[in-house]
PDB file of C-alpha atoms in Angstrom:
ATOM      1  CA  MET A   3     -13.738 -29.122  64.980  1.00  0.00           C
ATOM      2  CA  ILE A   4     -14.286 -32.108  62.695  1.00  0.00           C
ATOM      3  CA  TYR A   5     -17.332 -30.385  61.211  1.00  0.00           C
ATOM      4  CA  VAL A   6     -15.313 -27.290  60.409  1.00  0.00           C
ATOM      5  CA  PHE A   7     -12.623 -29.417  58.802  1.00  0.00           C
ATOM      6  CA  SER A   8     -15.223 -31.344  56.787  1.00  0.00           C
ATOM      7  CA  LEU A   9     -16.774 -28.072  55.662  1.00  0.00           C
ATOM      8  CA  LEU A  10     -13.419 -26.768  54.498  1.00  0.00           C
ATOM      9  CA  ILE A  11     -12.785 -29.996  52.566  1.00  0.00           C
ATOM     10  CA  LEU A  12     -16.224 -29.682  50.938  1.00  0.00           C
ATOM     11  CA  ILE A  13     -15.578 -26.061  49.987  1.00  0.00           C
ATOM     12  CA  LEU A  14     -12.195 -27.040  48.536  1.00  0.00           C
ATOM     13  CA  PHE A  15     -13.753 -29.833  46.454  1.00  0.00           C
ATOM     14  CA  LEU A  16     -16.483 -27.498  45.229  1.00  0.00           C
ATOM     15  CA  TYR A  17     -13.884 -24.876  44.341  1.00  0.00           C
ATOM     16  CA  ILE A  18     -11.816 -27.447  42.396  1.00  0.00           C
ATOM     17  CA  PHE A  19     -14.987 -28.769  40.719  1.00  0.00           C
ATOM     18  CA  PHE A  20     -16.078 -25.327  39.540  1.00  0.00           C
ATOM     19  CA  MET A  21     -12.514 -24.431  38.474  1.00  0.00           C
ATOM     20  CA  LYS A  22     -12.302 -27.594  36.351  1.00  0.00           C
ATOM     21  CA  ARG A  23     -15.754 -26.944  34.916  1.00  0.00           C
ATOM     22  CA  GLU A  24     -14.819 -23.375  33.927  1.00  0.00           C
ATOM     23  CA  LEU A  25     -11.521 -24.489  32.411  1.00  0.00           C
ATOM     24  CA  LYS A  26     -13.322 -27.142  30.349  1.00  0.00           C
ATOM     25  CA  GLU A  27     -15.841 -24.514  29.270  1.00  0.00           C
ATOM     26  CA  ILE A  28     -13.058 -22.155  28.213  1.00  0.00           C
ATOM     27  CA  ASP A  29     -11.311 -24.976  26.351  1.00  0.00           C
ATOM     28  CA  SER A  30     -14.534 -25.898  24.512  1.00  0.00           C
ATOM     29  CA  LYS A  31     -15.343 -22.264  23.612  1.00  0.00           C
ATOM     30  CA  LEU A  32     -11.767 -21.672  22.504  1.00  0.00           C
ATOM     31  CA  LYS A  33     -11.923 -24.617  20.090  1.00  0.00           C
ATOM     32  CA  ASP A  34     -15.276 -23.418  18.710  1.00  0.00           C
ATOM     33  CA  ARG A  35     -13.890 -19.916  18.402  1.00  0.00           C
ATOM     34  CA  ILE A  36     -10.798 -20.930  16.420  1.00  0.00           C
ATOM     35  CA  ILE A  37     -12.413 -23.587  14.223  1.00  0.00           C
ATOM     36  CA  GLY A  38     -15.603 -21.644  13.523  1.00  0.00           C
ATOM     37  CA  ASP A  39     -16.208 -18.305  11.792  1.00  0.00           C
ATOM     38  CA  SER A  40     -17.638 -16.550  14.860  1.00  0.00           C
ATOM     39  CA  TYR A  41     -15.975 -13.648  16.670  1.00  0.00           C
ATOM     40  CA  PHE A  42     -17.467 -13.871  20.187  1.00  0.00           C
ATOM     41  CA  LYS A  43     -15.453 -13.127  23.314  1.00  0.00           C
ATOM     42  CA  LEU A  44     -14.780 -15.862  25.868  1.00  0.00           C
ATOM     43  CA  SER A  45     -16.708 -15.476  29.099  1.00  0.00           C
ATOM     44  CA  VAL A  46     -16.869 -17.346  32.412  1.00  0.00           C
ATOM     45  CA  ASP A  47     -19.616 -17.685  35.056  1.00  0.00           C
ATOM     46  CA  PHE A  48     -17.496 -18.726  38.017  1.00  0.00           C
ATOM     47  CA  ALA A  49     -14.550 -16.366  37.924  1.00  0.00           C
ATOM     48  CA  PRO A  50     -11.914 -16.343  40.632  1.00  0.00           C
ATOM     49  CA  LYS A  51      -9.169 -13.864  39.767  1.00  0.00           C
ATOM     50  CA  GLU A  52      -6.876 -16.534  38.282  1.00  0.00           C
ATOM     51  CA  ILE A  53      -9.528 -17.742  35.812  1.00  0.00           C
ATOM     52  CA  ASP A  54     -10.594 -14.175  35.087  1.00  0.00           C
ATOM     53  CA  ARG A  55      -7.020 -13.174  34.241  1.00  0.00           C
ATOM     54  CA  LEU A  56      -6.632 -16.230  32.012  1.00  0.00           C
ATOM     55  CA  ASN A  57      -9.904 -15.418  30.258  1.00  0.00           C
ATOM     56  CA  HIS A  58      -8.853 -11.784  29.749  1.00  0.00           C
ATOM     57  CA  SER A  59      -5.451 -12.790  28.315  1.00  0.00           C
ATOM     58  CA  LEU A  60      -7.063 -15.271  25.925  1.00  0.00           C
ATOM     59  CA  ASN A  61      -9.521 -12.621  24.693  1.00  0.00           C
ATOM     60  CA  LEU A  62      -6.630 -10.233  24.021  1.00  0.00           C
ATOM     61  CA  LYS A  63      -4.808 -12.898  22.012  1.00  0.00           C
ATOM     62  CA  LEU A  64      -8.006 -13.773  20.130  1.00  0.00           C
ATOM     63  CA  GLU A  65      -8.470 -10.098  19.267  1.00  0.00           C
ATOM     64  CA  GLU A  66      -4.943 -10.016  17.788  1.00  0.00           C
ATOM     65  CA  TYR A  67      -5.719 -13.238  15.919  1.00  0.00           C
ATOM     66  CA  ASP A  68      -8.949 -11.731  14.522  1.00  0.00           C
ATOM     67  CA  LYS A  69      -7.098  -8.651  13.273  1.00  0.00           C
ATOM     68  CA  LYS A  70      -4.485 -10.768  11.510  1.00  0.00           C
ATOM     69  CA  ILE A  71      -7.140 -12.968   9.888  1.00  0.00           C
ATOM     70  CA  LEU A  72      -9.091  -9.874   8.780  1.00  0.00           C
ATOM     71  CA  LYS A  73      -5.924  -8.315   7.352  1.00  0.00           C
ATOM     72  CA  LEU A  74      -5.072 -11.483   5.421  1.00  0.00           C
ATOM     73  CA  SER A  75      -8.654 -11.724   4.169  1.00  0.00           C
ATOM     74  CA  ASN A  76      -8.614  -8.097   2.997  1.00  0.00           C
ATOM     75  CA  GLU A  77      -5.230  -8.532   1.328  1.00  0.00           C
ATOM     76  CA  ALA A  78      -6.460 -11.646  -0.473  1.00  0.00           C
ATOM     77  CA  ARG A  79      -9.535  -9.721  -1.660  1.00  0.00           C
ATOM     78  CA  LEU A  80      -7.421  -6.760  -2.803  1.00  0.00           C
ATOM     79  CA  ASN A  81      -4.955  -9.054  -4.559  1.00  0.00           C
ATOM     80  CA  LYS A  82      -7.820 -10.697  -6.429  1.00  0.00           C
ATOM     81  CA  ILE A  83      -9.201  -7.290  -7.437  1.00  0.00           C
ATOM     82  CA  ASN A  84      -5.751  -6.108  -8.523  1.00  0.00           C
ATOM     83  CA  ILE A  85      -5.097  -9.201 -10.616  1.00  0.00           C
ATOM     84  CA  THR A  86      -8.478  -8.693 -12.313  1.00  0.00           C
ATOM     85  CA  ASN A  87      -7.729  -5.004 -12.932  1.00  0.00           C
ATOM     86  CA  ILE A  88      -4.223  -5.679 -14.215  1.00  0.00           C
ATOM     87  CA  SER A  89      -5.438  -8.505 -16.471  1.00  0.00           C
ATOM     88  CA  HIS A  90      -7.965  -6.092 -17.966  1.00  0.00           C
ATOM     89  CA  ASP A  91      -5.355  -3.340 -18.303  1.00  0.00           C
ATOM     90  CA  LEU A  92      -2.961  -5.679 -20.125  1.00  0.00           C
ATOM     91  CA  ARG A  93      -5.648  -7.190 -22.325  1.00  0.00           C
ATOM     92  CA  THR A  94      -6.843  -3.770 -23.557  1.00  0.00           C
ATOM     93  CA  PRO A  95      -3.563  -2.604 -25.196  1.00  0.00           C
ATOM     94  CA  LEU A  96      -2.869  -6.163 -26.373  1.00  0.00           C
ATOM     95  CA  THR A  97      -6.229  -6.261 -28.182  1.00  0.00           C
ATOM     96  CA  SER A  98      -5.433  -2.855 -29.731  1.00  0.00           C
ATOM     97  CA  ILE A  99      -2.023  -4.087 -30.896  1.00  0.00           C
ATOM     98  CA  LYS A 100      -3.580  -7.133 -32.558  1.00  0.00           C
ATOM     99  CA  GLY A 101      -6.159  -4.914 -34.257  1.00  0.00           C
ATOM    100  CA  TYR A 102      -3.595  -2.446 -35.591  1.00  0.00           C
ATOM    101  CA  LEU A 103      -1.357  -5.287 -36.785  1.00  0.00           C
ATOM    102  CA  ALA A 104      -4.282  -6.582 -38.846  1.00  0.00           C
ATOM    103  CA  LEU A 105      -4.818  -3.080 -40.278  1.00  0.00           C
ATOM    104  CA  TYR A 106      -1.075  -2.715 -40.898  1.00  0.00           C
ATOM    105  CA  GLU A 107      -1.028  -5.702 -43.271  1.00  0.00           C
ATOM    106  CA  LYS A 108      -3.629  -4.111 -45.571  1.00  0.00           C
ATOM    107  CA  ALA A 109      -2.548  -0.475 -45.210  1.00  0.00           C
ATOM    108  CA  SER A 110      -0.622   1.851 -47.498  1.00  0.00           C
ATOM    109  CA  GLU A 111       2.958   2.870 -46.684  1.00  0.00           C
ATOM    110  CA  GLU A 112       1.803   6.172 -45.158  1.00  0.00           C
ATOM    111  CA  GLU A 113      -0.849   4.468 -43.014  1.00  0.00           C
ATOM    112  CA  ARG A 114       1.647   1.829 -41.906  1.00  0.00           C
ATOM    113  CA  LEU A 115       3.878   4.491 -40.328  1.00  0.00           C
ATOM    114  CA  LYS A 116       0.870   5.829 -38.398  1.00  0.00           C
ATOM    115  CA  TYR A 117      -0.104   2.340 -37.224  1.00  0.00           C
ATOM    116  CA  LEU A 118       3.482   1.549 -36.181  1.00  0.00           C
ATOM    117  CA  LYS A 119       3.534   4.630 -33.932  1.00  0.00           C
ATOM    118  CA  ILE A 120       0.271   3.544 -32.305  1.00  0.00           C
ATOM    119  CA  ILE A 121       1.566  -0.021 -31.848  1.00  0.00           C
ATOM    120  CA  GLU A 122       4.752   1.361 -30.264  1.00  0.00           C
ATOM    121  CA  GLN A 123       2.680   3.511 -27.887  1.00  0.00           C
ATOM    122  CA  LYS A 124       0.501   0.548 -26.872  1.00  0.00           C
ATOM    123  CA  THR A 125       3.583  -1.653 -26.400  1.00  0.00           C
ATOM    124  CA  ASN A 126       5.170   0.956 -24.109  1.00  0.00           C
ATOM    125  CA  GLU A 127       1.903   1.144 -22.189  1.00  0.00           C
ATOM    126  CA  MET A 128       1.962  -2.635 -21.652  1.00  0.00           C
ATOM    127  CA  HIS A 129       5.602  -2.479 -20.568  1.00  0.00           C
ATOM    128  CA  GLU A 130       4.772   0.185 -17.992  1.00  0.00           C
ATOM    129  CA  LYS A 131       1.891  -1.848 -16.571  1.00  0.00           C
ATOM    130  CA  LEU A 132       3.988  -5.020 -16.411  1.00  0.00           C
ATOM    131  CA  ASP A 133       6.702  -3.111 -14.522  1.00  0.00           C
ATOM    132  CA  ALA A 134       4.092  -1.887 -12.027  1.00  0.00           C
ATOM    133  CA  PHE A 135       2.696  -5.399 -11.599  1.00  0.00           C
ATOM    134  CA  TYR A 136       6.195  -6.849 -11.095  1.00  0.00           C
ATOM    135  CA  ALA A 137       7.056  -4.203  -8.480  1.00  0.00           C
ATOM    136  CA  TYR A 138       3.736  -4.804  -6.735  1.00  0.00           C
ATOM    137  CA  SER A 139       4.209  -8.594  -6.669  1.00  0.00           C
ATOM    138  CA  GLN A 140       7.697  -8.172  -5.170  1.00  0.00           C
ATOM    139  CA  ILE A 141       6.403  -5.880  -2.435  1.00  0.00           C
ATOM    140  CA  ILE A 142       3.471  -8.048  -1.337  1.00  0.00           C
ATOM    141  CA  SER A 143       5.686 -11.148  -1.270  1.00  0.00           C
ATOM    142  CA  ASN A 144       8.282  -9.233   0.838  1.00  0.00           C
ATOM    143  CA  ASP A 145      11.007 -10.038  -1.710  1.00  0.00           C
ATOM    144  CA  ILE A 146      12.270  -6.454  -1.562  1.00  0.00           C
ATOM    145  CA  MET A 147      14.706  -5.926   1.293  1.00  0.00           C
ATOM    146  CA  PRO A 148      16.450  -2.519   1.449  1.00  0.00           C
ATOM    147  CA  GLN A 149      20.202  -2.564   0.856  1.00  0.00           C
ATOM    148  CA  THR A 150      21.225   0.646   2.591  1.00  0.00           C
ATOM    149  CA  GLU A 151      24.375   2.696   2.200  1.00  0.00           C
ATOM    150  CA  SER A 152      25.333   6.343   2.683  1.00  0.00           C
ATOM    151  CA  LYS A 153      23.727   8.466  -0.081  1.00  0.00           C
ATOM    152  CA  ASP A 154      23.038  12.131  -0.823  1.00  0.00           C
ATOM    153  CA  LEU A 155      19.254  12.369  -1.285  1.00  0.00           C
ATOM    154  CA  ILE A 156      19.466  15.840  -2.858  1.00  0.00           C
ATOM    155  CA  ALA A 157      21.759  14.564  -5.635  1.00  0.00           C
ATOM    156  CA  ILE A 158      19.475  11.596  -6.324  1.00  0.00           C
ATOM    157  CA  ILE A 159      16.380  13.826  -6.459  1.00  0.00           C
ATOM    158  CA  ARG A 160      18.111  16.291  -8.799  1.00  0.00           C
ATOM    159  CA  GLU A 161      19.165  13.484 -11.191  1.00  0.00           C
ATOM    160  CA  GLU A 162      15.711  11.872 -11.272  1.00  0.00           C
ATOM    161  CA  ILE A 163      13.960  15.187 -11.935  1.00  0.00           C
ATOM    162  CA  LEU A 164      16.413  16.022 -14.747  1.00  0.00           C
ATOM    163  CA  ASN A 165      15.527  12.689 -16.365  1.00  0.00           C
ATOM    164  CA  TYR A 166      11.895  13.854 -16.568  1.00  0.00           C
ATOM    165  CA  PHE A 167      12.425  17.444 -17.679  1.00  0.00           C
ATOM    166  CA  ASP A 168      12.081  16.660 -21.393  1.00  0.00           C
ATOM    167  CA  GLU A 169       8.842  14.756 -20.798  1.00  0.00           C
ATOM    168  CA  PHE A 170       7.333  17.680 -18.899  1.00  0.00           C
ATOM    169  CA  GLU A 171       8.345  20.067 -21.693  1.00  0.00           C
ATOM    170  CA  LYS A 172       6.869  17.789 -24.384  1.00  0.00           C
ATOM    171  CA  GLN A 173       3.526  17.903 -22.561  1.00  0.00           C
ATOM    172  CA  ASN A 174       3.806  21.690 -22.090  1.00  0.00           C
ATOM    173  CA  GLN A 175       3.856  21.341 -18.314  1.00  0.00           C
ATOM    174  CA  ASP A 176       5.724  23.703 -16.028  1.00  0.00           C
ATOM    175  CA  LEU A 177       8.015  22.212 -13.410  1.00  0.00           C
ATOM    176  CA  LYS A 178       9.333  24.458 -10.647  1.00  0.00           C
ATOM    177  CA  LEU A 179      12.084  23.156  -8.373  1.00  0.00           C
ATOM    178  CA  ASN A 180      12.996  24.308  -4.872  1.00  0.00           C
ATOM    179  CA  LEU A 181      16.098  22.316  -3.906  1.00  0.00           C
ATOM    180  CA  PRO A 182      18.642  23.227  -1.196  1.00  0.00           C
ATOM    181  CA  ASP A 183      22.274  23.740  -2.178  1.00  0.00           C
ATOM    182  CA  GLU A 184      23.501  21.598   0.723  1.00  0.00           C
ATOM    183  CA  LYS A 185      23.823  17.839   0.706  1.00  0.00           C
ATOM    184  CA  TYR A 186      21.582  15.590   2.782  1.00  0.00           C
ATOM    185  CA  ILE A 187      23.455  12.365   3.552  1.00  0.00           C
ATOM    186  CA  ILE A 188      21.452   9.411   4.851  1.00  0.00           C
ATOM    187  CA  ASN A 189      21.659   5.615   4.909  1.00  0.00           C
ATOM    188  CA  THR A 190      19.113   4.431   2.351  1.00  0.00           C
ATOM    189  CA  ASP A 191      18.555   2.117  -0.604  1.00  0.00           C
ATOM    190  CA  GLU A 192      19.210   4.282  -3.669  1.00  0.00           C
ATOM    191  CA  MET A 193      17.394   1.978  -6.100  1.00  0.00           C
ATOM    192  CA  LEU A 194      14.210   1.894  -3.999  1.00  0.00           C
ATOM    193  CA  PHE A 195      14.327   5.656  -3.385  1.00  0.00           C
ATOM    194  CA  ARG A 196      14.670   6.263  -7.129  1.00  0.00           C
ATOM    195  CA  ARG A 197      11.688   3.970  -7.727  1.00  0.00           C
ATOM    196  CA  ILE A 198       9.603   6.092  -5.324  1.00  0.00           C
ATOM    197  CA  LEU A 199      10.557   9.250  -7.228  1.00  0.00           C
ATOM    198  CA  ASP A 200       9.938   7.585 -10.579  1.00  0.00           C
ATOM    199  CA  ASN A 201       6.419   6.488  -9.585  1.00  0.00           C
ATOM    200  CA  ILE A 202       5.489   9.956  -8.330  1.00  0.00           C
ATOM    201  CA  LEU A 203       6.936  11.801 -11.344  1.00  0.00           C
ATOM    202  CA  SER A 204       5.165   9.368 -13.698  1.00  0.00           C
ATOM    203  CA  ASN A 205       1.890  10.072 -11.899  1.00  0.00           C
ATOM    204  CA  MET A 206       2.444  13.809 -12.221  1.00  0.00           C
ATOM    205  CA  LEU A 207       2.955  13.435 -15.963  1.00  0.00           C
ATOM    206  CA  LYS A 208      -0.223  11.382 -16.339  1.00  0.00           C
ATOM    207  CA  TYR A 209      -2.641  13.312 -14.193  1.00  0.00           C
ATOM    208  CA  SER A 210      -1.297  16.823 -13.658  1.00  0.00           C
ATOM    209  CA  GLU A 211      -3.089  19.731 -15.300  1.00  0.00           C
ATOM    210  CA  GLY A 212       0.103  21.790 -15.098  1.00  0.00           C
ATOM    211  CA  SER A 213       1.705  24.047 -12.487  1.00  0.00           C
ATOM    212  CA  ASN A 214       3.979  21.352 -11.034  1.00  0.00           C
ATOM    213  CA  GLU A 215       6.269  22.164  -8.126  1.00  0.00           C
ATOM    214  CA  ILE A 216       8.749  20.074  -6.132  1.00  0.00           C
ATOM    215  CA  THR A 217      10.112  21.397  -2.835  1.00  0.00           C
ATOM    216  CA  VAL A 218      12.756  19.780  -0.608  1.00  0.00           C
ATOM    217  CA  ASN A 219      13.223  20.984   2.961  1.00  0.00           C
ATOM    218  CA  ILE A 220      16.125  19.880   5.191  1.00  0.00           C
ATOM    219  CA  ASP A 221      15.963  22.586   7.901  1.00  0.00           C
ATOM    220  CA  SER A 222      14.847  20.345  10.786  1.00  0.00           C
ATOM    221  CA  ASN A 223      14.591  17.010   9.009  1.00  0.00           C
ATOM    222  CA  PHE A 224      14.101  15.745   5.477  1.00  0.00           C
ATOM    223  CA  SER A 225      10.859  16.319   3.564  1.00  0.00           C
ATOM    224  CA  ILE A 226       9.960  16.472  -0.109  1.00  0.00           C
ATOM    225  CA  GLU A 227       6.650  17.861  -1.370  1.00  0.00           C
ATOM    226  CA  PHE A 228       5.235  17.217  -4.836  1.00  0.00           C
ATOM    227  CA  LYS A 229       2.530  19.675  -5.843  1.00  0.00           C
ATOM    228  CA  ASN A 230       0.542  19.759  -9.063  1.00  0.00           C
ATOM    229  CA  LYS A 231      -2.650  21.259 -10.357  1.00  0.00           C
ATOM    230  CA  ALA A 232      -5.480  18.713 -10.286  1.00  0.00           C
ATOM    231  CA  ASP A 233      -9.219  18.600  -9.769  1.00  0.00           C
ATOM    232  CA  LEU A 234      -9.908  15.969  -7.095  1.00  0.00           C
ATOM    233  CA  SER A 235     -13.244  17.396  -5.982  1.00  0.00           C
ATOM    234  CA  LYS A 236     -15.019  14.102  -6.741  1.00  0.00           C
ATOM    235  CA  ILE A 237     -12.750  12.237  -4.314  1.00  0.00           C
ATOM    236  CA  GLU A 238     -13.877  12.764  -0.729  1.00  0.00           C
ATOM    237  CA  ASP A 239     -11.160  10.773   1.053  1.00  0.00           C
ATOM    238  CA  ILE A 240      -7.813  11.548  -0.580  1.00  0.00           C
ATOM    239  CA  ASN A 241      -6.216   8.470   1.032  1.00  0.00           C
ATOM    240  CA  ILE A 242      -8.237   6.200  -1.253  1.00  0.00           C
ATOM    241  CA  LEU A 243      -5.497   6.949  -3.816  1.00  0.00           C
ATOM    242  CA  LEU A 244      -3.233   4.715  -1.697  1.00  0.00           C
ATOM    243  CA  ASP A 245      -5.631   1.796  -1.954  1.00  0.00           C
ATOM    244  CA  ARG A 246      -4.236  -1.031  -4.083  1.00  0.00           C
ATOM    245  CA  SER A 247      -7.643  -1.627  -5.687  1.00  0.00           C
ATOM    246  CA  PHE A 248      -8.226   2.017  -6.677  1.00  0.00           C
ATOM    247  CA  THR A 249      -8.001   2.935 -10.358  1.00  0.00           C
ATOM    248  CA  MET A 250      -8.391   6.238 -12.121  1.00  0.00           C
ATOM    249  CA  ASP A 251      -8.945   6.972 -15.786  1.00  0.00           C
ATOM    250  CA  SER A 252      -6.435   9.397 -17.182  1.00  0.00           C
ATOM    251  CA  SER A 253      -7.521  12.243 -19.428  1.00  0.00           C
ATOM    252  CA  ARG A 254      -4.660  11.298 -21.717  1.00  0.00           C
ATOM    253  CA  SER A 255      -6.265   7.987 -22.666  1.00  0.00           C
ATOM    254  CA  LYS A 256      -4.066   5.907 -20.397  1.00  0.00           C
ATOM    255  CA  ARG A 257      -5.673   3.840 -17.705  1.00  0.00           C
ATOM    256  CA  SER A 258      -3.850   3.518 -14.403  1.00  0.00           C
ATOM    257  CA  THR A 259      -3.398   0.167 -12.687  1.00  0.00           C
ATOM    258  CA  GLY A 260      -3.979   1.940  -9.390  1.00  0.00           C
ATOM    259  CA  LEU A 261      -0.699   0.587  -8.041  1.00  0.00           C
ATOM    260  CA  GLY A 262       1.471   3.715  -8.441  1.00  0.00           C
ATOM    261  CA  LEU A 263       0.894   5.438  -5.099  1.00  0.00           C
ATOM    262  CA  SER A 264       0.327   2.138  -3.320  1.00  0.00           C
ATOM    263  CA  ILE A 265       3.855   1.121  -4.354  1.00  0.00           C
ATOM    264  CA  VAL A 266       5.162   4.524  -3.235  1.00  0.00           C
ATOM    265  CA  LYS A 267       3.577   4.026   0.192  1.00  0.00           C
ATOM    266  CA  GLU A 268       4.945   0.494   0.635  1.00  0.00           C
ATOM    267  CA  LEU A 269       8.466   1.451  -0.474  1.00  0.00           C
ATOM    268  CA  SER A 270       8.478   4.623   1.643  1.00  0.00           C
ATOM    269  CA  GLU A 271       7.657   2.571   4.738  1.00  0.00           C
ATOM    270  CA  LYS A 272      10.406   0.082   3.908  1.00  0.00           C
ATOM    271  CA  LEU A 273      12.907   2.969   3.844  1.00  0.00           C
ATOM    272  CA  GLY A 274      11.595   4.494   7.075  1.00  0.00           C
ATOM    273  CA  PHE A 275       9.769   7.452   5.484  1.00  0.00           C
ATOM    274  CA  GLU A 276       6.204   8.574   6.068  1.00  0.00           C
ATOM    275  CA  LEU A 277       3.761   9.475   3.306  1.00  0.00           C
ATOM    276  CA  GLU A 278       0.961  12.018   3.448  1.00  0.00           C
ATOM    277  CA  LEU A 279      -1.541  13.063   0.780  1.00  0.00           C
ATOM    278  CA  LYS A 280      -3.356  16.409   0.773  1.00  0.00           C
ATOM    279  CA  LYS A 281      -5.561  18.387  -1.572  1.00  0.00           C
ATOM    280  CA  ASP A 282      -7.196  21.787  -1.836  1.00  0.00           C
ATOM    281  CA  ASP A 283      -9.608  23.272  -4.378  1.00  0.00           C
ATOM    282  CA  SER A 284      -7.134  23.121  -7.247  1.00  0.00           C
ATOM    283  CA  HIS A 285      -3.986  21.253  -6.199  1.00  0.00           C
ATOM    284  CA  PHE A 286      -2.825  17.789  -5.139  1.00  0.00           C
ATOM    285  CA  TYR A 287       0.092  17.307  -2.725  1.00  0.00           C
ATOM    286  CA  ILE A 288       2.291  14.304  -1.958  1.00  0.00           C
ATOM    287  CA  LEU A 289       4.548  14.738   1.067  1.00  0.00           C
ATOM    288  CA  ILE A 290       7.314  12.283   1.961  1.00  0.00           C
ATOM    289  CA  PHE A 291       9.166  12.996   5.176  1.00  0.00           C
ATOM    290  CA  LYS A 292      11.305  11.562   7.944  1.00  0.00           C
ATOM    291  CA  ASN A 293      10.566  12.227  11.609  1.00  0.00           C
TER     292      ASN A 293
END
């Protein structure tokens, strides 16, 4: 009997010894894992179910940690790229303004009027880019918090589109509207919703080759589709247009910061909408909807 008891005591000590050894090993690996740049999973040799469960839970938490670190790293990289792009975009019109101001001083009265128009155009371009950069900086710093109240989305959409009608006519672009007669009341932030519309309509003006169409559907739930003629055959993945670091040269000699649709996506999510981009052989579609 005493031998059996002694054997049980020995087994218990061995069990405790191996448990402590495995826990120390996990502790050591965990410290290396967090402090270092490696992404290995924790593993154990001696694995009773308690230790195995602990190891599994730690690996799940480490996986979440890795994803957050990767996201922060990617955001930091994108922010650096965006700041570089925006700095370049601001410097370009500023350099032009300085050049035309120098020409203005030596020009005739007729030439001065021409240079003033160009300077005004470049100044407006800088203002637009600064607005985009300010909106972007607010979004990434989470300074924008929706202030919701009951609003009629159809009325807001109609007003925003009317504000752009003259601009579309000046550029000889058609704009077809398909709006319901009924109201669509929803709790939303009117200012942020108008900013979404403004960004999309501005993009249409810059990049559309004509044949613009806006359709609102409220049969089952709310959706608004923006459609315009555009050749996007060189872009394989249409969702790259939502990337903060993506830029596109406009055929109208204006260079995009690449933040327009990225801002639309961020603001749409803040208001509880979903955003989808589509394309076919000759048209580009932006769909904003609520499930």
